Coordinates of C-alpha atoms in Angstrom, one line a residue:
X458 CA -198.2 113.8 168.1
X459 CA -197.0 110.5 166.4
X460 CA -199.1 111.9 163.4
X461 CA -196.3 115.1 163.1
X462 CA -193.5 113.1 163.5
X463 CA -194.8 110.6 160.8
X464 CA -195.0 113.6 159.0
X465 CA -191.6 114.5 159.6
X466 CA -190.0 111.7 158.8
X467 CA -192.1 110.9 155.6
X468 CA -190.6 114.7 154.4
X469 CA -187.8 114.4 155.8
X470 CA -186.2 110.9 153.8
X471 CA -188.3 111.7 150.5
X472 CA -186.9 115.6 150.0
X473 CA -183.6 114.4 150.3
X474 CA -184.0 113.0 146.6
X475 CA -184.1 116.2 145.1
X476 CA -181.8 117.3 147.8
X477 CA -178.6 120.1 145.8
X478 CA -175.8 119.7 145.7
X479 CA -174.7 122.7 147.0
X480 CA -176.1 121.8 150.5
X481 CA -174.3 118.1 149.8
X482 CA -172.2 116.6 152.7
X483 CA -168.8 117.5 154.4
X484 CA -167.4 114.2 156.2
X485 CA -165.5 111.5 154.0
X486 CA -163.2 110.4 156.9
X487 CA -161.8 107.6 154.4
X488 CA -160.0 110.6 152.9
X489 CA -159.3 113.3 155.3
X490 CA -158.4 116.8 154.2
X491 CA -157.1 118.2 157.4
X492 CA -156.4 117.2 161.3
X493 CA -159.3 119.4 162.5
X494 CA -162.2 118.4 160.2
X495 CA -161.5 114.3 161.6
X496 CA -161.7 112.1 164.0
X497 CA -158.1 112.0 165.7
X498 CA -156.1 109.0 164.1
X499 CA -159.4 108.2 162.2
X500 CA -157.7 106.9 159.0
X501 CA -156.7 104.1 161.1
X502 CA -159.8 102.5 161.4
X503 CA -161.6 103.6 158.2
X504 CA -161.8 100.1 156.8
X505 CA -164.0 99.3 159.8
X506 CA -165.8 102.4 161.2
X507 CA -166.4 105.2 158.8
X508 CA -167.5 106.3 155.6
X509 CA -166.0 105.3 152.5
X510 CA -165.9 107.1 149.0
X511 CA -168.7 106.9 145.8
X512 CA -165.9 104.4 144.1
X513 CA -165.8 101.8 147.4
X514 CA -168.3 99.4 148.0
X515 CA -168.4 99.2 151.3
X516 CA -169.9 102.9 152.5
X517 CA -172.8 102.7 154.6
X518 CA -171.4 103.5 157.7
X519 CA -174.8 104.3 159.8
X520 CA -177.5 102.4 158.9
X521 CA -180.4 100.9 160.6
X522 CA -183.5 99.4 160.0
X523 CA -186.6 98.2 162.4
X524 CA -188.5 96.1 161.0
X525 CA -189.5 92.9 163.0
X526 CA -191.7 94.1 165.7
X527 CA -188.8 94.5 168.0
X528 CA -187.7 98.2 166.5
X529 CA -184.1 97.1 167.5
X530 CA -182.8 97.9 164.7
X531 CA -181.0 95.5 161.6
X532 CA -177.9 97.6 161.6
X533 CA -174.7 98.9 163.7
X534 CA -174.2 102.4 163.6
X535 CA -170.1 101.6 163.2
X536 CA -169.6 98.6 161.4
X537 CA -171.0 98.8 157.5
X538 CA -170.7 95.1 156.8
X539 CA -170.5 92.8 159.9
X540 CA -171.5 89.5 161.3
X541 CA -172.9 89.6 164.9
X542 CA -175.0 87.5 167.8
X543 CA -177.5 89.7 169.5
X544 CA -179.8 89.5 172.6
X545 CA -183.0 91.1 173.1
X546 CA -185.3 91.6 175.7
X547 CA -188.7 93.3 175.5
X548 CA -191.1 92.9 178.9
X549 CA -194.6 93.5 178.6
X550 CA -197.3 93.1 181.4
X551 CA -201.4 92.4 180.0
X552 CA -204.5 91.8 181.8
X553 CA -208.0 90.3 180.7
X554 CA -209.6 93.6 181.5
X555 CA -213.1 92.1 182.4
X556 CA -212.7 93.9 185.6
X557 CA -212.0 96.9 187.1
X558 CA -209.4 95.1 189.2
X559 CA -208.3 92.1 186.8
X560 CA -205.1 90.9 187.5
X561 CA -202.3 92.3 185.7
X562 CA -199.4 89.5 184.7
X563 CA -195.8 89.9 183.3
X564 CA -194.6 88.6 180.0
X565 CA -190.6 88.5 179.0
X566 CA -190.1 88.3 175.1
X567 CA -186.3 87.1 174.9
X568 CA -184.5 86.4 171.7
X569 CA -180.7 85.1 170.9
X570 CA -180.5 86.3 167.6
X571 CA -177.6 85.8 164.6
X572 CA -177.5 89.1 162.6
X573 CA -175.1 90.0 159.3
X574 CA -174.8 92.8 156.9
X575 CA -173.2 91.9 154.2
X576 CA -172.1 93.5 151.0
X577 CA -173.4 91.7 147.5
X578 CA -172.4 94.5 144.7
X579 CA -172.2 97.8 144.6
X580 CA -174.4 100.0 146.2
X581 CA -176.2 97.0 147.4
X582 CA -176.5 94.7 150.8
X583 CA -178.0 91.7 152.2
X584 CA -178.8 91.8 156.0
X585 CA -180.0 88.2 157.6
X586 CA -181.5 87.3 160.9
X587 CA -181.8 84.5 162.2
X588 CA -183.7 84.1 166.0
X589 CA -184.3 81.7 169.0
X590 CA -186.8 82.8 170.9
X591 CA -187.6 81.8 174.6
X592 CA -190.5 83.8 176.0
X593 CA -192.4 83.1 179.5
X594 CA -194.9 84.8 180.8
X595 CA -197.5 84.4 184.3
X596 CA -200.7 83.2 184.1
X597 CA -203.5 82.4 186.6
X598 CA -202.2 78.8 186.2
X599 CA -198.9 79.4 186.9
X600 CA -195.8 79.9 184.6
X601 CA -195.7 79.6 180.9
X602 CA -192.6 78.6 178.7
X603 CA -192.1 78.7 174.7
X604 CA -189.0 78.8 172.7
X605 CA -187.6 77.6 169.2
X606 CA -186.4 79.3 166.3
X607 CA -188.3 82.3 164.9
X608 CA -188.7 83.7 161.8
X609 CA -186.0 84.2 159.2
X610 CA -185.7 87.7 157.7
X611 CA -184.2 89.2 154.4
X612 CA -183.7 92.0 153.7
X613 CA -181.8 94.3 150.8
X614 CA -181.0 97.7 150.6
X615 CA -179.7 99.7 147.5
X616 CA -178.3 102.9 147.8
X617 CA -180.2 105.1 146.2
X618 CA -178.3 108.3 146.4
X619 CA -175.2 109.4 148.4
X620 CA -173.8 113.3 148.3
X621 CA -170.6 113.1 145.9
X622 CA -167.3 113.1 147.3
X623 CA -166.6 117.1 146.6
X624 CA -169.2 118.2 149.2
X625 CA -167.9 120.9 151.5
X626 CA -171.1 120.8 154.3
X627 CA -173.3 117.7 154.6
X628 CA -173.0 113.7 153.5
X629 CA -176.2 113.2 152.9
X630 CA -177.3 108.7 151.9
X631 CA -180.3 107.5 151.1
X632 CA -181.5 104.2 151.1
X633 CA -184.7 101.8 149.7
X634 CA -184.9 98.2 150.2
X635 CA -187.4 95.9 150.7
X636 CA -187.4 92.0 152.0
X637 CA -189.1 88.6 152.8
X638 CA -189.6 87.3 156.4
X639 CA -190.1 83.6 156.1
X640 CA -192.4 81.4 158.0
X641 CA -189.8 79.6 159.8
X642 CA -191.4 79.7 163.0
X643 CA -193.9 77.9 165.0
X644 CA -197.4 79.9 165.0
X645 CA -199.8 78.1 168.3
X646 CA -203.0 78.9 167.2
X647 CA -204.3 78.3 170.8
X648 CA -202.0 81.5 172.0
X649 CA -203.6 83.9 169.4
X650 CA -206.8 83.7 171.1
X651 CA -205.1 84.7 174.3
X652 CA -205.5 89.1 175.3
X653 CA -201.5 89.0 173.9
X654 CA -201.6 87.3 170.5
X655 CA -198.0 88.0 169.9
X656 CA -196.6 85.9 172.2
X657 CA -195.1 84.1 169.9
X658 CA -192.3 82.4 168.1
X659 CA -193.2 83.3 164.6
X660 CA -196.6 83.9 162.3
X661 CA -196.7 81.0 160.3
X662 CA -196.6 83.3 157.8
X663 CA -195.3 85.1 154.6
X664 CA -194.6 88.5 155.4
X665 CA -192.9 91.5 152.8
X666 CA -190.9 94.4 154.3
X667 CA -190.5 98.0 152.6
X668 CA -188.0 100.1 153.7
X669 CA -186.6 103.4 153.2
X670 CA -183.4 105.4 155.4
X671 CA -182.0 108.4 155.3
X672 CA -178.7 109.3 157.3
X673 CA -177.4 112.6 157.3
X674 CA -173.8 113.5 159.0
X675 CA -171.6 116.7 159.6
X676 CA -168.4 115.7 160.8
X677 CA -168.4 113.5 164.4
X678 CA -172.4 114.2 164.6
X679 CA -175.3 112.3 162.4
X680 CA -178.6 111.9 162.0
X681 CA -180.3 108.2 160.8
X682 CA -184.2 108.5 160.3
X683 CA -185.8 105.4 158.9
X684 CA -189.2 104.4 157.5
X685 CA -190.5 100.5 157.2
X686 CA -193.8 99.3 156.5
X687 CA -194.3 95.7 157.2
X688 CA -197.2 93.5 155.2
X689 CA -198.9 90.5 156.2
X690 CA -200.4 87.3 155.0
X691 CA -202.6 85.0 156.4
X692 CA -201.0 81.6 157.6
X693 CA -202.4 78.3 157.2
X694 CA -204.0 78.4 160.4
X695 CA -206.4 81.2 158.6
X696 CA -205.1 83.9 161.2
X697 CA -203.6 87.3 159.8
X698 CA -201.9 89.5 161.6
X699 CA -202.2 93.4 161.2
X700 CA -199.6 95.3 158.8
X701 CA -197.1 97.4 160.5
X702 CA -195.4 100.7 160.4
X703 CA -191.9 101.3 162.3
X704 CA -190.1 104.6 162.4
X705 CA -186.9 105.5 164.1
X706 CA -184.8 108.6 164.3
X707 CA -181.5 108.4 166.4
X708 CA -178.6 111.0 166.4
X709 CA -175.4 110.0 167.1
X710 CA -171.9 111.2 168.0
X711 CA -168.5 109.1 166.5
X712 CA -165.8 109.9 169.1
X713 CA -162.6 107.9 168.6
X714 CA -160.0 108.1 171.9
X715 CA -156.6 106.2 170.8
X716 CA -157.7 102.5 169.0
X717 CA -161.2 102.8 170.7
X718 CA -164.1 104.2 168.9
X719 CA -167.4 105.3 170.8
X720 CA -171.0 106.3 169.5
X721 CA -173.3 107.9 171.8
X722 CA -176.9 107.7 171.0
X723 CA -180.2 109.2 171.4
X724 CA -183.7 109.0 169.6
X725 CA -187.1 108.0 169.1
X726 CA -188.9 105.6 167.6
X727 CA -192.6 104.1 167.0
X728 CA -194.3 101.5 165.6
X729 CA -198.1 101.3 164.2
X730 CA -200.1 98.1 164.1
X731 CA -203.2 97.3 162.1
X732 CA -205.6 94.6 163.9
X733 CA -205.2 91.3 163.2
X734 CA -207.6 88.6 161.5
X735 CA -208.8 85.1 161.9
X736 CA -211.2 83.3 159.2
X737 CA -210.9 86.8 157.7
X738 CA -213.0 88.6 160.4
X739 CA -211.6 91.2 162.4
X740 CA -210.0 90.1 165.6
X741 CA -211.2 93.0 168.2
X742 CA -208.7 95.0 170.4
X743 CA -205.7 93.8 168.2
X744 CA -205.0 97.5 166.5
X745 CA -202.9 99.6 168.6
X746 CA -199.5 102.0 168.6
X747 CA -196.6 102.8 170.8
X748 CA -193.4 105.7 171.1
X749 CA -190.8 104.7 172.5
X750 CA -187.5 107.3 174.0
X751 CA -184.1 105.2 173.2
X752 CA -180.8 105.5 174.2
X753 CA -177.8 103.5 173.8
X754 CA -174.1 103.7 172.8
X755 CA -171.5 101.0 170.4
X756 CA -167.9 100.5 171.4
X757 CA -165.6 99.1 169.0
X758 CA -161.9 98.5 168.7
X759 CA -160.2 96.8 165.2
X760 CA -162.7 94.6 164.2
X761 CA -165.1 94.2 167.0
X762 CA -168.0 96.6 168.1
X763 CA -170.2 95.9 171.5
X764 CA -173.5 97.8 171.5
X765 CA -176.3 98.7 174.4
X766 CA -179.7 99.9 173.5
X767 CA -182.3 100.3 175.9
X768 CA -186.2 101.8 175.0
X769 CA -188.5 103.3 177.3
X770 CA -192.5 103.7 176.1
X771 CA -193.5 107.5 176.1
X772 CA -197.2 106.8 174.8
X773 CA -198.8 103.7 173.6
X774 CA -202.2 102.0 173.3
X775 CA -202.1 98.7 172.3
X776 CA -204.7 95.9 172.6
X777 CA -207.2 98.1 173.7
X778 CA -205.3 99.2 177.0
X779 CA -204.7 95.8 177.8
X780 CA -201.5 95.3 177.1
X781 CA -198.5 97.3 178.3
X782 CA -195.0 97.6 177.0
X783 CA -192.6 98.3 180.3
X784 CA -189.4 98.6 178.7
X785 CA -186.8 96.6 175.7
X786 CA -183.1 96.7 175.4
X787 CA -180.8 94.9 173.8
X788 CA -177.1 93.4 173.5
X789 CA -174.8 92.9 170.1
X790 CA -171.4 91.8 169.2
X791 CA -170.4 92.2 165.9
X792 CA -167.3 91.6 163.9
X793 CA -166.9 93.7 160.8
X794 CA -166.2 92.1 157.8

């Protein structure tokens, strides 16, 4: 299954570059040509909420990208340039496996996590995270704490093509980017040899990001699909994590009810992990995948937005079957800039 909707998604966000324009979008809400085709009282909050024109700078109005392991997301579905604090939680439970009835013990990944989006020229954006972690987890000898700052990420996006503002259907924007995720972080080398090597407050590494997105919208509905393929280098510890695939499709709804504006959503997403090394040897039982169902919804009124995601695993295999993802969800509040 994950193989078709890889497939999907990879056809989905590369035919949109030779996409007519005769199919090109409908919904510029910055410029409304009638009552029926908007939001009520939408031109209100346009500066904050919706799309904007080819000749503004400020126009990606749903945008997302998953790209740190998490598969939270580095965007807000309302707010096109912001600055936010977000909380995560992702809660895991692993086992040794040696036996048939080997205990099985809980790990909580948390992260407080500083997040912006913001605008550098046209067509183009920065978006910056910043995280504290604080996981625990249960051994056989009792609890175990870690926390400190994690890894930095960069990322930019340039918009590669977005339907002109004549289109009488679809909008249809496109996105490519790519990023740095710096080695901020502590890396224990004593916890990679554990059956969870991720737990973790960063790699100790250098790690690049690729990115693509692809958002199509008719009116108060949308569609954001987005591709991002994560490469890793070996730390100075000599261990190398596996390169990563995330994928993501959500559709969403934009209903505005007097100065409140709220955005049901529902989706998918995946992510696809390569095994890890140490001393340049494969690490076994590191490889693995999972799908996740996600729901969630954003609130915002003038310039701030609250946001609830949570993500339930459909399918996954990861560490060999030793490892199991129970559920993630997350927090945000953002102001738009």
């Amino acid at each position: 299954m994950k193989n078709y909707l890889l497939f999907f998604l990879l056809a989905f966000q590369i035919g949109i570059a030779s996409e007519n324009h005769k199919i090109t979008g409908f919904l510029n809400l910055a410029k409304p040509s009638s009552k029926k085709d908007t939001i009520p009282n939408a031109i209100d909050y346009k500066k904050y909420f919706f799309a904007y024109t080819d000749e503004e700078e400020d126009d990606c109005d749903a945008c997302g990208c998953s790209a740190s392991g998490g598969s939270m997301g580095f965007s807000s579905m309302l707010n096109s340039n912001f600055v936010g604090v977000r909380y995560f939680n992702q809660n895991y439970k692993s086992t040794d496996g040696l036996y048939s009835n080997s205990k099985w013990y809980t790990e909580n990944f948390n992260t407080m996590q500083v997040w912006a989006r913001i605008p550098v020229i046209k067509n183009v954006q920065v978006t910056v995270l910043v995280p504290y972690h604080f996981h625990d987890r249960a051994t056989e000898n009792g609890k175990q704490h870690i926390s400190g700052l994690g890894d930095i990420t960069l990322l930019g996006m340039y918009r590669l093509y977005q339907t002109h503002k004549d289109s009488t259907l679809l909008v249809h924007t496109l996105q490519v980017g790519a990023g740095v995720k710096l080695p901020s972080g502590k890396f224990n080398e004593t916890n990679s040899g554990n059956v969870n090597p991720s737990y973790q407050v960063g790699t100790g590494s250098w790690d690049y990001l690729l990115a693509t997105e692809y958002t199509v919208k008719r009116k108060q509905f949308g569609l954001n699909t987005l591709l991002n393929y994560i490469i890793k280098t070996e730390n100075n510890k000599y261990y190398r994590f596996g390169n990563q695939l995330n994928y993501s499709s959500t559709l969403f709804y934009l209903y505005q009810v007097k100065k409140y504006i709220f955005a049901p959503q529902l989706g998918f997403s995946g992510e696809i992990y390569q095994e890890n090394y140490q001393h340049k040897q494969i690490v076994k039982n590191t490889a693995g995948d999972i799908f996740f169902g996600k729901i969630g919804f954003e609130l915002g009124k003038d310039k701030l937005s609250l946001g609830v995601n949570a993500m339930l695993p459909i399918n996954q295999n990861l560490t060999g079957g030793n490892v199991e993802a129970k559920y993630r969800w997350s927090i945000n509040i953002n102001y738009a800039l």
